């Protein structure tokens, strides 16, 4: 049975046997269900010669299709004029129809067919398939206008209607570039008129690209130019043809055309990692290497952010690098170097640091590459940045946290090692939001080994005179109630627990913890046996007085249970803890103190 007869049957009724196989032509010799030839048969059962045709046989077509061929789609394209319109011939019972799909009886038949055919023959098959797709898109545009929506959901009913009326349009819009590429450069002269007819018409170009995007569940970005489409698909040979002087007069060509998101053809070529296309566009005169999209991303930024080393290397070539603004920032104030550092692309950071312009901006304003690398634990990148002069005290723009603080808090010990032993690192730096140092971040995030390492280096670098950094840390963690940090301090520097504030107050760590109600810190300090429970500040105000004054009943109970406590101690104004509680109207605390005082008096 010839395929036309089969198609009539299929088009006329959907009630067909789902396992129906296209039968073997009577004159065809059996060949174990593998296609022995793609040449069309000229024999007929009655011995008469069948006329030679130039049509693409169905096995050929099935072999080069990029997805299973549905009967409805085949029925749609056989009505076209041209290479597929005459006759489709099934050879050797190689094909079957099952669940409305045409496929080879044997799954490996398509591979066998492609392996046995000379490359130029396969190129011809793809050329014919590409022609079919492009003609179909051109024809579809005559009946359907582009959609107003940018997403498939925004025009669901209209889109369903289009696909219903034009069953082959999704395949044609998605795979015509694939067939053009497989057809090879030598097929371009034949395909070029079809490409121009499809892409040079704005409405046809827009509709076909919309279908491609919607079919792949992607957002459609309007205002794609002729060159945008070629760059998007990586059709290098076609782009070379478009850039040649003899074709520029016949097509709408703008090397720096912007789509609705301000993206240029070069931007799209980079985004899709079309290396040869990028190389071609970079070599073209008047291409803007630094054109930024609506997010401020230039083509080279896109290459770096996505980790495309091969594409980035093209921009770094001597003939192109001078035309790149390496210090350019996007709308987030990120540079190329920042993108490479934050993404952890060691090789790209090394490549970028070969550019003097990049090195000169390493400590510039805005987001620091060193900080983001430290935050994410990219040790080699941190090392490279420091080697090229990055400041170890660089901070982020949000909270003012330093690189060491981020690395310590996030547990990146190898990064901490790179930063910690620099001569200029500021170990006392605290962020703007929480006012924590790197030591505090490490301790409170339970990164004890890092906290101890920072503490050891802090002690080694401590100067003489005034309140040393270890004492300052004791006071600070007591104020903030940081029990884990205090444990590490007591573990290594127990003797300094009773240090006093270097300002005019003369207050102790115990005094601060008691005032702020940090019961756990008060208990740890008392259990260290290194603090004086009755120590007063410059005005003689003790920890108990501070707790009574501020109404910290939990702290008062802990202090009252300490046997060395002098409940009757007075400050320089002659006031005791009971007086402070009464003055602040903390009745419960006053009664606790009275009860202990009575017990001490034996009443």
XYZ file of C-alpha atoms in Angstrom:
603
model
C 0.000 0.000 0.000
C 1.444 3.390 -0.915
C 1.697 5.994 1.810
C -0.680 8.425 0.118
C -3.413 5.806 0.370
C -2.450 5.209 3.945
C -2.533 8.939 4.693
C -5.978 9.330 3.177
C -7.168 6.598 5.421
C -5.517 8.203 8.435
C -6.722 11.709 7.658
C -10.243 10.472 7.063
C -10.621 8.578 10.302
C -8.932 8.578 13.678
C -10.380 5.131 14.432
C -7.444 3.055 13.260
C -5.687 0.049 14.660
C -2.987 1.516 16.989
C -0.559 -1.216 15.952
C -1.198 -0.805 12.216
C 2.006 -1.282 10.201
C 2.553 0.316 6.811
C 2.602 -2.831 4.627
C 5.416 -3.953 2.425
C 5.127 -3.022 -1.235
C 4.615 -6.177 -3.291
C 7.674 -5.596 -5.427
C 10.009 -4.930 -2.497
C 12.269 -7.843 -1.506
C 12.469 -8.622 2.216
C 15.561 -7.452 4.068
C 14.984 -8.362 7.693
C 13.070 -5.146 8.327
C 16.140 -2.934 7.934
C 16.116 -0.292 5.181
C 18.601 -1.490 2.587
C 18.301 1.638 0.486
C 16.834 5.087 0.635
C 16.529 5.288 -3.153
C 12.940 5.271 -4.311
C 11.619 2.171 -5.994
C 10.484 2.465 -9.588
C 8.829 -0.926 -9.850
C 5.123 -1.681 -9.812
C 3.275 -4.976 -9.257
C 2.184 -5.193 -12.896
C 5.723 -4.738 -14.105
C 5.274 -1.167 -15.276
C 7.920 1.343 -14.314
C 6.940 3.829 -11.643
C 8.026 7.392 -12.430
C 11.105 8.662 -10.621
C 10.320 11.249 -7.982
C 12.432 13.711 -6.111
C 10.383 13.430 -2.959
C 11.826 12.510 0.413
C 10.894 8.942 1.287
C 9.233 8.306 4.608
C 12.130 6.264 6.061
C 14.490 9.118 5.179
C 12.202 11.585 6.829
C 11.750 9.441 9.925
C 15.509 8.950 10.198
C 16.336 12.656 10.310
C 13.392 13.781 12.443
C 14.486 15.066 15.848
C 11.450 13.642 17.669
C 8.833 10.935 16.900
C 6.695 11.850 13.888
C 2.958 12.078 14.610
C 0.485 11.127 11.913
C -1.291 14.485 12.228
C 1.973 16.316 11.616
C 2.855 14.174 8.634
C -0.612 14.750 7.218
C -0.057 18.494 7.620
C 3.177 18.630 5.647
C 2.321 16.396 2.711
C 0.094 19.148 1.368
C 3.088 21.442 0.899
C 4.570 22.081 -2.473
C 8.187 21.122 -2.933
C 10.383 18.297 -1.846
C 7.849 16.482 0.334
C 4.714 17.204 -1.595
C 4.932 14.564 -4.341
C 5.179 11.178 -2.817
C 6.346 9.511 0.383
C 7.395 5.925 -0.077
C 7.776 3.271 2.588
C 10.529 0.732 2.004
C 10.966 -2.815 3.252
C 8.255 -2.762 5.883
C 10.729 -0.816 8.042
C 8.120 1.511 9.539
C 5.072 1.075 11.706
C 2.320 3.274 13.092
C 1.621 2.866 16.755
C -0.323 5.270 18.956
C -0.465 7.793 16.112
C 3.333 7.865 15.787
C 5.414 6.759 12.826
C 8.599 5.003 13.851
C 10.955 2.266 12.752
C 9.929 -1.277 13.563
C 13.419 -1.768 14.965
C 14.646 0.991 17.250
C 18.146 0.861 15.754
C 16.956 1.211 12.175
C 17.333 4.984 12.200
C 20.889 4.750 13.494
C 21.659 2.073 10.928
C 20.294 4.262 8.180
C 22.389 7.249 9.187
C 25.548 5.189 9.582
C 25.225 3.548 6.154
C 24.459 6.677 4.167
C 27.267 8.930 2.915
C 27.450 12.232 4.717
C 26.393 14.218 1.670
C 23.254 12.070 1.363
C 22.350 12.699 4.987
C 23.018 16.390 4.467
C 20.540 16.274 1.603
C 17.933 14.645 3.831
C 18.371 17.422 6.405
C 18.284 20.078 3.699
C 14.901 18.811 2.562
C 13.651 18.661 6.145
C 14.875 22.230 6.773
C 13.136 23.451 3.619
C 9.933 21.813 4.769
C 10.106 23.429 8.208
C 10.861 26.912 6.863
C 8.135 26.703 4.215
C 5.679 25.545 6.840
C 6.495 28.491 9.113
C 6.085 30.924 6.243
C 2.747 29.394 5.337
C 1.541 29.377 8.943
C 2.225 33.095 9.263
C -0.170 33.813 6.402
C -3.009 32.397 8.487
C -1.943 33.381 12.004
C -0.601 36.583 13.537
C 1.919 36.610 16.413
C 0.547 36.438 19.950
C 0.388 39.488 22.192
C 1.406 37.469 25.265
C 4.966 36.684 26.323
C 4.113 33.395 28.060
C 2.224 30.337 26.889
C -0.244 30.620 29.758
C -1.064 34.147 28.667
C -2.467 32.934 25.348
C -3.325 29.312 26.120
C -6.547 29.148 24.099
C -5.065 30.940 21.096
C -1.953 28.775 21.195
C -4.008 25.597 21.366
C -5.978 26.794 18.369
C -2.804 27.504 16.400
C -1.311 24.076 17.094
C -4.616 22.447 16.245
C -4.775 24.238 12.923
C -1.049 23.889 12.199
C 0.004 20.517 13.721
C 3.568 20.677 12.424
C 4.338 24.202 13.638
C 5.922 23.235 16.974
C 8.321 20.848 15.298
C 9.108 23.302 12.502
C 9.750 26.209 14.894
C 11.899 24.106 17.209
C 13.994 22.060 14.807
C 14.475 24.013 11.598
C 17.840 25.329 12.916
C 18.928 21.774 13.744
C 18.252 20.624 10.206
C 19.984 23.709 8.779
C 23.106 22.897 10.797
C 23.051 19.224 9.783
C 22.528 20.166 6.162
C 25.984 21.775 6.230
C 27.443 24.973 4.732
C 27.231 23.635 1.171
C 23.447 23.509 1.463
C 23.210 27.160 2.461
C 22.744 28.565 -1.083
C 19.584 26.471 -1.426
C 18.351 27.207 2.080
C 19.199 30.904 2.186
C 16.111 32.133 0.280
C 13.886 30.183 2.678
C 15.747 31.516 5.723
C 15.403 35.079 4.462
C 11.730 34.614 3.668
C 11.062 33.286 7.172
C 13.269 35.592 9.237
C 13.240 38.850 7.312
C 9.502 39.218 7.837
C 9.060 40.540 11.383
C 5.688 38.869 11.966
C 6.832 35.492 10.646
C 10.023 35.710 12.671
C 8.105 36.665 15.794
C 5.484 33.940 15.478
C 8.012 31.169 14.852
C 10.192 32.252 17.769
C 7.144 32.552 20.037
C 6.163 28.986 19.217
C 9.721 27.809 19.852
C 9.809 29.510 23.270
C 6.319 28.413 24.289
C 6.934 24.843 23.166
C 9.990 24.776 25.435
C 8.073 26.434 28.305
C 10.205 29.554 28.190
C 9.270 33.216 28.316
C 9.129 34.857 24.931
C 11.257 37.985 24.658
C 9.870 40.255 21.919
C 11.706 42.318 19.331
C 14.131 39.636 18.198
C 15.899 40.732 15.019
C 17.061 38.629 12.061
C 20.538 38.467 13.578
C 19.175 37.706 17.063
C 17.609 34.514 15.743
C 20.749 33.375 13.931
C 22.896 34.093 17.005
C 20.431 32.397 19.321
C 20.560 29.186 17.324
C 24.276 29.381 16.546
C 23.835 29.324 12.772
C 27.358 30.513 11.995
C 27.375 29.859 8.250
C 24.091 31.706 7.828
C 25.440 34.595 9.902
C 28.547 34.792 7.732
C 26.243 34.970 4.746
C 24.174 37.685 6.423
C 27.282 39.733 7.226
C 28.602 39.530 3.678
C 28.294 42.700 1.603
C 26.207 41.075 -1.119
C 23.321 40.241 1.250
C 23.173 43.197 3.636
C 21.091 45.219 1.183
C 18.368 42.556 1.058
C 17.888 41.868 4.778
C 17.274 43.914 7.895
C 20.602 43.665 9.695
C 21.711 45.531 12.828
C 24.788 44.181 14.606
C 23.798 45.879 17.870
C 20.033 45.429 17.665
C 18.302 45.277 21.047
C 15.386 43.061 21.946
C 12.797 44.066 24.545
C 15.300 43.311 27.322
C 18.100 45.249 25.618
C 19.986 42.082 24.712
C 22.092 42.116 21.561
C 22.850 39.225 19.179
C 26.293 38.937 20.801
C 24.627 38.683 24.224
C 22.471 35.773 23.019
C 25.369 34.005 21.341
C 27.285 34.178 24.622
C 24.326 33.106 26.735
C 23.837 29.983 24.619
C 27.597 29.285 24.559
C 27.809 29.464 20.770
C 31.592 29.726 20.653
C 31.975 29.969 16.880
C 29.164 32.499 16.673
C 30.754 34.629 19.402
C 34.072 34.489 17.575
C 32.376 35.584 14.356
C 30.536 38.493 15.971
C 33.605 39.693 17.874
C 35.501 39.877 14.608
C 32.765 41.940 12.966
C 33.319 45.676 12.874
C 31.133 48.005 14.945
C 29.896 45.320 17.337
C 29.469 46.807 20.821
C 31.287 44.462 23.210
C 29.975 46.306 26.283
C 26.281 46.628 25.437
C 24.378 46.006 28.679
C 20.932 44.471 28.965
C 18.191 45.802 31.224
C 19.942 44.215 34.221
C 23.255 45.797 33.316
C 24.796 42.517 32.164
C 27.256 42.836 29.290
C 28.067 39.810 27.094
C 31.349 39.092 28.870
C 29.602 39.324 32.252
C 27.150 36.679 31.073
C 30.023 34.449 29.955
C 31.771 34.783 33.310
C 28.623 34.395 35.418
C 27.762 31.158 33.625
C 31.304 29.815 33.851
C 31.882 29.682 30.102
C 35.680 29.634 30.084
C 35.912 29.007 26.344
C 33.757 32.047 25.568
C 35.533 34.258 28.104
C 38.887 33.384 26.559
C 37.675 34.875 23.279
C 37.094 38.240 24.948
C 40.563 38.003 26.506
C 42.323 37.588 23.184
C 44.633 40.566 22.467
C 42.668 41.830 19.480
C 39.439 41.933 21.518
C 40.382 42.562 25.173
C 41.163 46.243 24.619
C 37.570 46.774 23.476
C 36.130 45.289 26.672
C 35.385 47.481 29.690
C 36.533 45.096 32.413
C 35.583 47.482 35.226
C 31.969 47.705 34.055
C 29.338 47.049 36.745
C 25.836 45.691 36.350
C 22.804 47.107 38.145
C 23.765 45.173 41.288
C 27.200 46.792 41.155
C 28.818 43.436 40.294
C 31.885 43.328 38.050
C 33.127 40.421 35.950
C 35.623 39.582 38.676
C 32.873 39.564 41.283
C 30.764 37.183 39.191
C 33.687 34.801 38.786
C 34.565 34.967 42.481
C 31.039 34.497 43.801
C 30.435 31.576 41.448
C 33.629 29.805 42.464
C 35.178 29.699 39.005
C 38.880 29.476 39.896
C 40.038 29.333 36.293
C 38.058 32.414 35.308
C 39.372 34.417 38.254
C 42.924 33.529 37.225
C 42.196 34.534 33.627
C 40.598 37.835 34.594
C 43.473 38.748 36.891
C 45.763 38.809 33.856
C 44.042 42.065 32.872
C 45.542 45.174 34.480
C 42.177 46.918 34.460
C 40.708 44.099 36.530
C 43.549 44.160 39.065
C 43.279 47.935 39.432
C 39.645 47.655 40.523
C 40.147 44.757 42.919
C 39.698 47.049 45.946
C 37.207 49.409 44.328
C 33.926 50.556 45.813
C 30.900 48.293 45.744
C 30.723 44.560 46.261
C 34.060 42.968 47.065
C 35.152 39.840 45.146
C 37.233 38.813 48.166
C 34.298 39.005 50.564
C 31.992 36.913 48.403
C 34.700 34.315 47.790
C 35.421 34.127 51.522
C 31.740 33.872 52.371
C 31.282 30.913 50.023
C 34.512 29.159 50.930
C 36.404 29.497 47.646
C 39.875 29.180 49.166
C 41.922 29.231 45.951
C 40.130 32.332 44.735
C 40.761 34.065 48.059
C 44.430 33.154 47.779
C 44.661 34.504 44.212
C 42.893 37.742 45.111
C 45.147 38.344 48.111
C 48.202 37.665 45.947
C 47.044 40.333 43.500
C 46.597 42.926 46.220
C 43.079 42.496 47.556
C 42.697 44.005 51.030
C 42.127 41.304 53.675
C 39.896 43.786 55.510
C 37.449 44.247 52.634
C 33.840 44.396 53.836
C 30.458 43.841 52.247
C 28.194 46.748 51.409
C 25.219 45.582 53.452
C 26.349 44.932 57.031
C 30.002 45.846 56.816
C 31.112 42.288 57.554
C 34.706 41.564 56.695
C 35.946 38.611 54.675
C 37.403 36.957 57.803
C 34.097 37.353 59.617
C 32.188 35.613 56.824
C 34.671 32.779 56.498
C 34.796 32.237 60.264
C 31.030 32.282 60.668
C 30.474 29.890 57.787
C 33.127 27.433 58.915
C 35.558 27.822 56.000
C 38.771 27.034 57.851
C 40.999 26.967 54.758
C 39.820 30.465 53.837
C 40.394 31.626 57.415
C 43.963 30.323 57.183
C 44.571 32.384 54.038
C 43.226 35.543 55.653
C 44.361 35.113 59.223
C 48.090 35.298 58.773
C 48.161 38.447 56.690
C 49.996 41.253 58.425
C 47.188 43.736 57.826
C 44.156 41.700 58.892
C 42.034 43.483 61.506
C 41.003 40.879 64.068
C 39.007 43.392 66.105
C 36.777 44.478 63.225
C 33.072 44.183 64.009
C 30.192 44.357 61.568
C 27.700 47.211 61.623
C 24.605 45.154 62.371
C 25.467 42.850 65.277
C 28.831 44.368 66.204
C 30.447 40.924 66.277
C 34.082 40.192 65.534
C 35.262 37.206 63.503
C 35.962 35.339 66.759
C 32.405 35.875 67.948
C 30.933 34.748 64.633
C 32.978 31.555 64.703
C 32.168 30.763 68.334
C 28.448 31.456 68.112
C 28.141 29.417 64.915
C 29.812 26.519 66.761
C 32.970 26.615 64.693
C 35.142 26.087 67.748
C 38.383 25.159 65.975
C 38.257 28.355 63.930
C 37.379 30.448 66.977
C 40.348 29.034 68.897
C 42.633 29.680 65.936
C 41.517 33.304 65.705
C 41.873 33.701 69.453
C 45.412 32.353 69.363
C 46.464 34.759 66.613
C 44.718 37.600 68.457
C 46.786 36.855 71.539
C 50.016 36.678 69.514
C 49.367 40.066 67.954
C 48.223 41.743 71.182
C 50.043 44.995 71.931
C 51.033 46.433 75.283
C 49.211 49.092 77.288
C 45.532 49.697 77.796
C 42.909 46.984 77.596
C 44.360 44.127 75.549
C 42.198 42.416 72.883
C 41.558 39.320 75.003
C 40.202 41.419 77.854
C 38.100 43.363 75.374
C 36.620 40.091 74.109
C 35.747 38.997 77.665
C 33.850 42.219 78.225
C 32.141 42.079 74.826
C 30.887 38.486 75.045
C 29.655 39.157 78.593
C 27.624 42.130 77.379
C 26.089 40.051 74.591
C 25.516 36.896 76.596
C 27.614 34.741 74.262
C 28.143 31.630 76.329
C 29.980 29.584 73.706
C 32.473 32.352 73.034
C 32.975 32.779 76.783
C 33.727 29.079 77.226
C 36.516 29.276 74.638
C 37.928 32.398 76.291
C 37.860 30.797 79.737
C 39.426 27.645 78.310
C 42.517 29.547 77.136
C 42.593 32.755 79.187
C 40.837 32.014 82.465
C 43.057 34.400 84.392
C 41.790 37.391 82.443
C 38.121 36.809 83.244
C 38.117 39.493 85.954
C 39.474 42.185 83.639
C 38.055 45.690 83.831
C 36.788 47.969 81.141
C 39.450 50.410 79.976
C 37.016 53.327 79.958
C 36.219 55.473 82.996
C 33.646 53.019 84.384
C 36.049 50.296 85.476
C 33.330 47.676 85.100
C 33.948 43.917 84.959
C 32.587 41.218 82.656
C 30.467 39.909 85.555
C 29.012 43.379 86.064
C 27.936 43.663 82.424
C 26.441 40.154 82.328
C 24.506 40.786 85.562
C 23.126 44.118 84.348
C 21.848 42.575 81.104
C 20.395 39.456 82.667
C 22.669 36.857 81.029
C 22.268 34.119 83.638
C 24.369 31.544 81.749
C 27.305 33.948 81.436
C 27.101 34.902 85.122
C 27.172 31.223 86.088
C 30.156 30.467 83.817
C 32.127 33.430 85.160
C 31.451 32.488 88.777
C 32.368 28.846 88.133
C 35.693 29.922 86.637
C 36.717 31.046 90.148
C 38.608 33.871 88.475
C 36.154 36.696 89.117
C 35.358 38.582 92.290
C 31.660 38.329 93.013
C 31.873 41.483 95.147
C 34.053 43.503 92.748
C 32.634 46.962 92.133
C 33.154 49.519 89.403
C 34.724 52.939 90.002
C 31.650 53.899 92.047
C 31.656 50.639 93.961
C 28.533 49.269 92.284
C 28.700 45.460 92.338
C 27.186 42.854 90.032
C 24.358 42.253 92.569
C 23.551 45.961 92.674
C 23.404 46.121 88.865
C 21.102 43.083 88.715
C 18.850 44.491 91.486
C 18.704 47.885 89.791
C 17.700 46.359 86.424
C 15.258 43.813 87.839
C 17.239 40.739 86.746
C 15.713 38.268 89.205
C 17.358 35.200 87.624
C 20.815 36.721 88.012
C 20.000 37.860 91.554
C 19.081 34.289 92.543
C 22.372 32.946 91.110
C 24.426 35.608 92.903
C 22.578 35.172 96.209
C 23.408 31.449 96.112
C 27.122 32.225 95.891
C 28.582 31.860 99.358
C 31.259 34.520 98.917
C 28.629 37.168 98.141
C 28.476 40.138 100.484
C 24.780 41.049 100.363
C 25.363 44.153 102.526
C 28.147 45.669 100.412
C 27.601 49.363 99.628
C 28.707 51.615 96.789
C 30.418 54.982 97.038
C 27.060 56.606 97.862
C 26.379 54.161 100.660
C 23.663 52.235 98.839
C 23.394 48.452 99.005
C 21.671 46.038 96.626
C 18.453 46.247 98.707
C 18.419 50.016 98.232
C 18.860 49.668 94.459
C 15.964 47.178 94.248
C 13.723 49.456 96.355
C 14.581 52.535 94.306
C 13.667 50.703 91.112
C 10.524 49.219 92.729
C 11.565 45.618 92.103
C 9.621 44.181 95.029
C 10.363 40.526 94.360
C 14.112 41.109 94.204
C 13.978 43.234 97.344
C 12.304 40.376 99.228
C 14.908 37.872 97.970
C 17.679 40.106 99.286
C 15.829 40.665 102.594
C 15.415 36.917 103.081
C 19.148 36.281 102.571
C 20.015 39.211 104.809
C 17.814 37.771 107.546
C 19.417 34.346 107.156
C 22.848 35.925 107.457
C 21.690 37.730 110.632
C 20.286 34.507 112.066
C 16.765 35.899 112.294
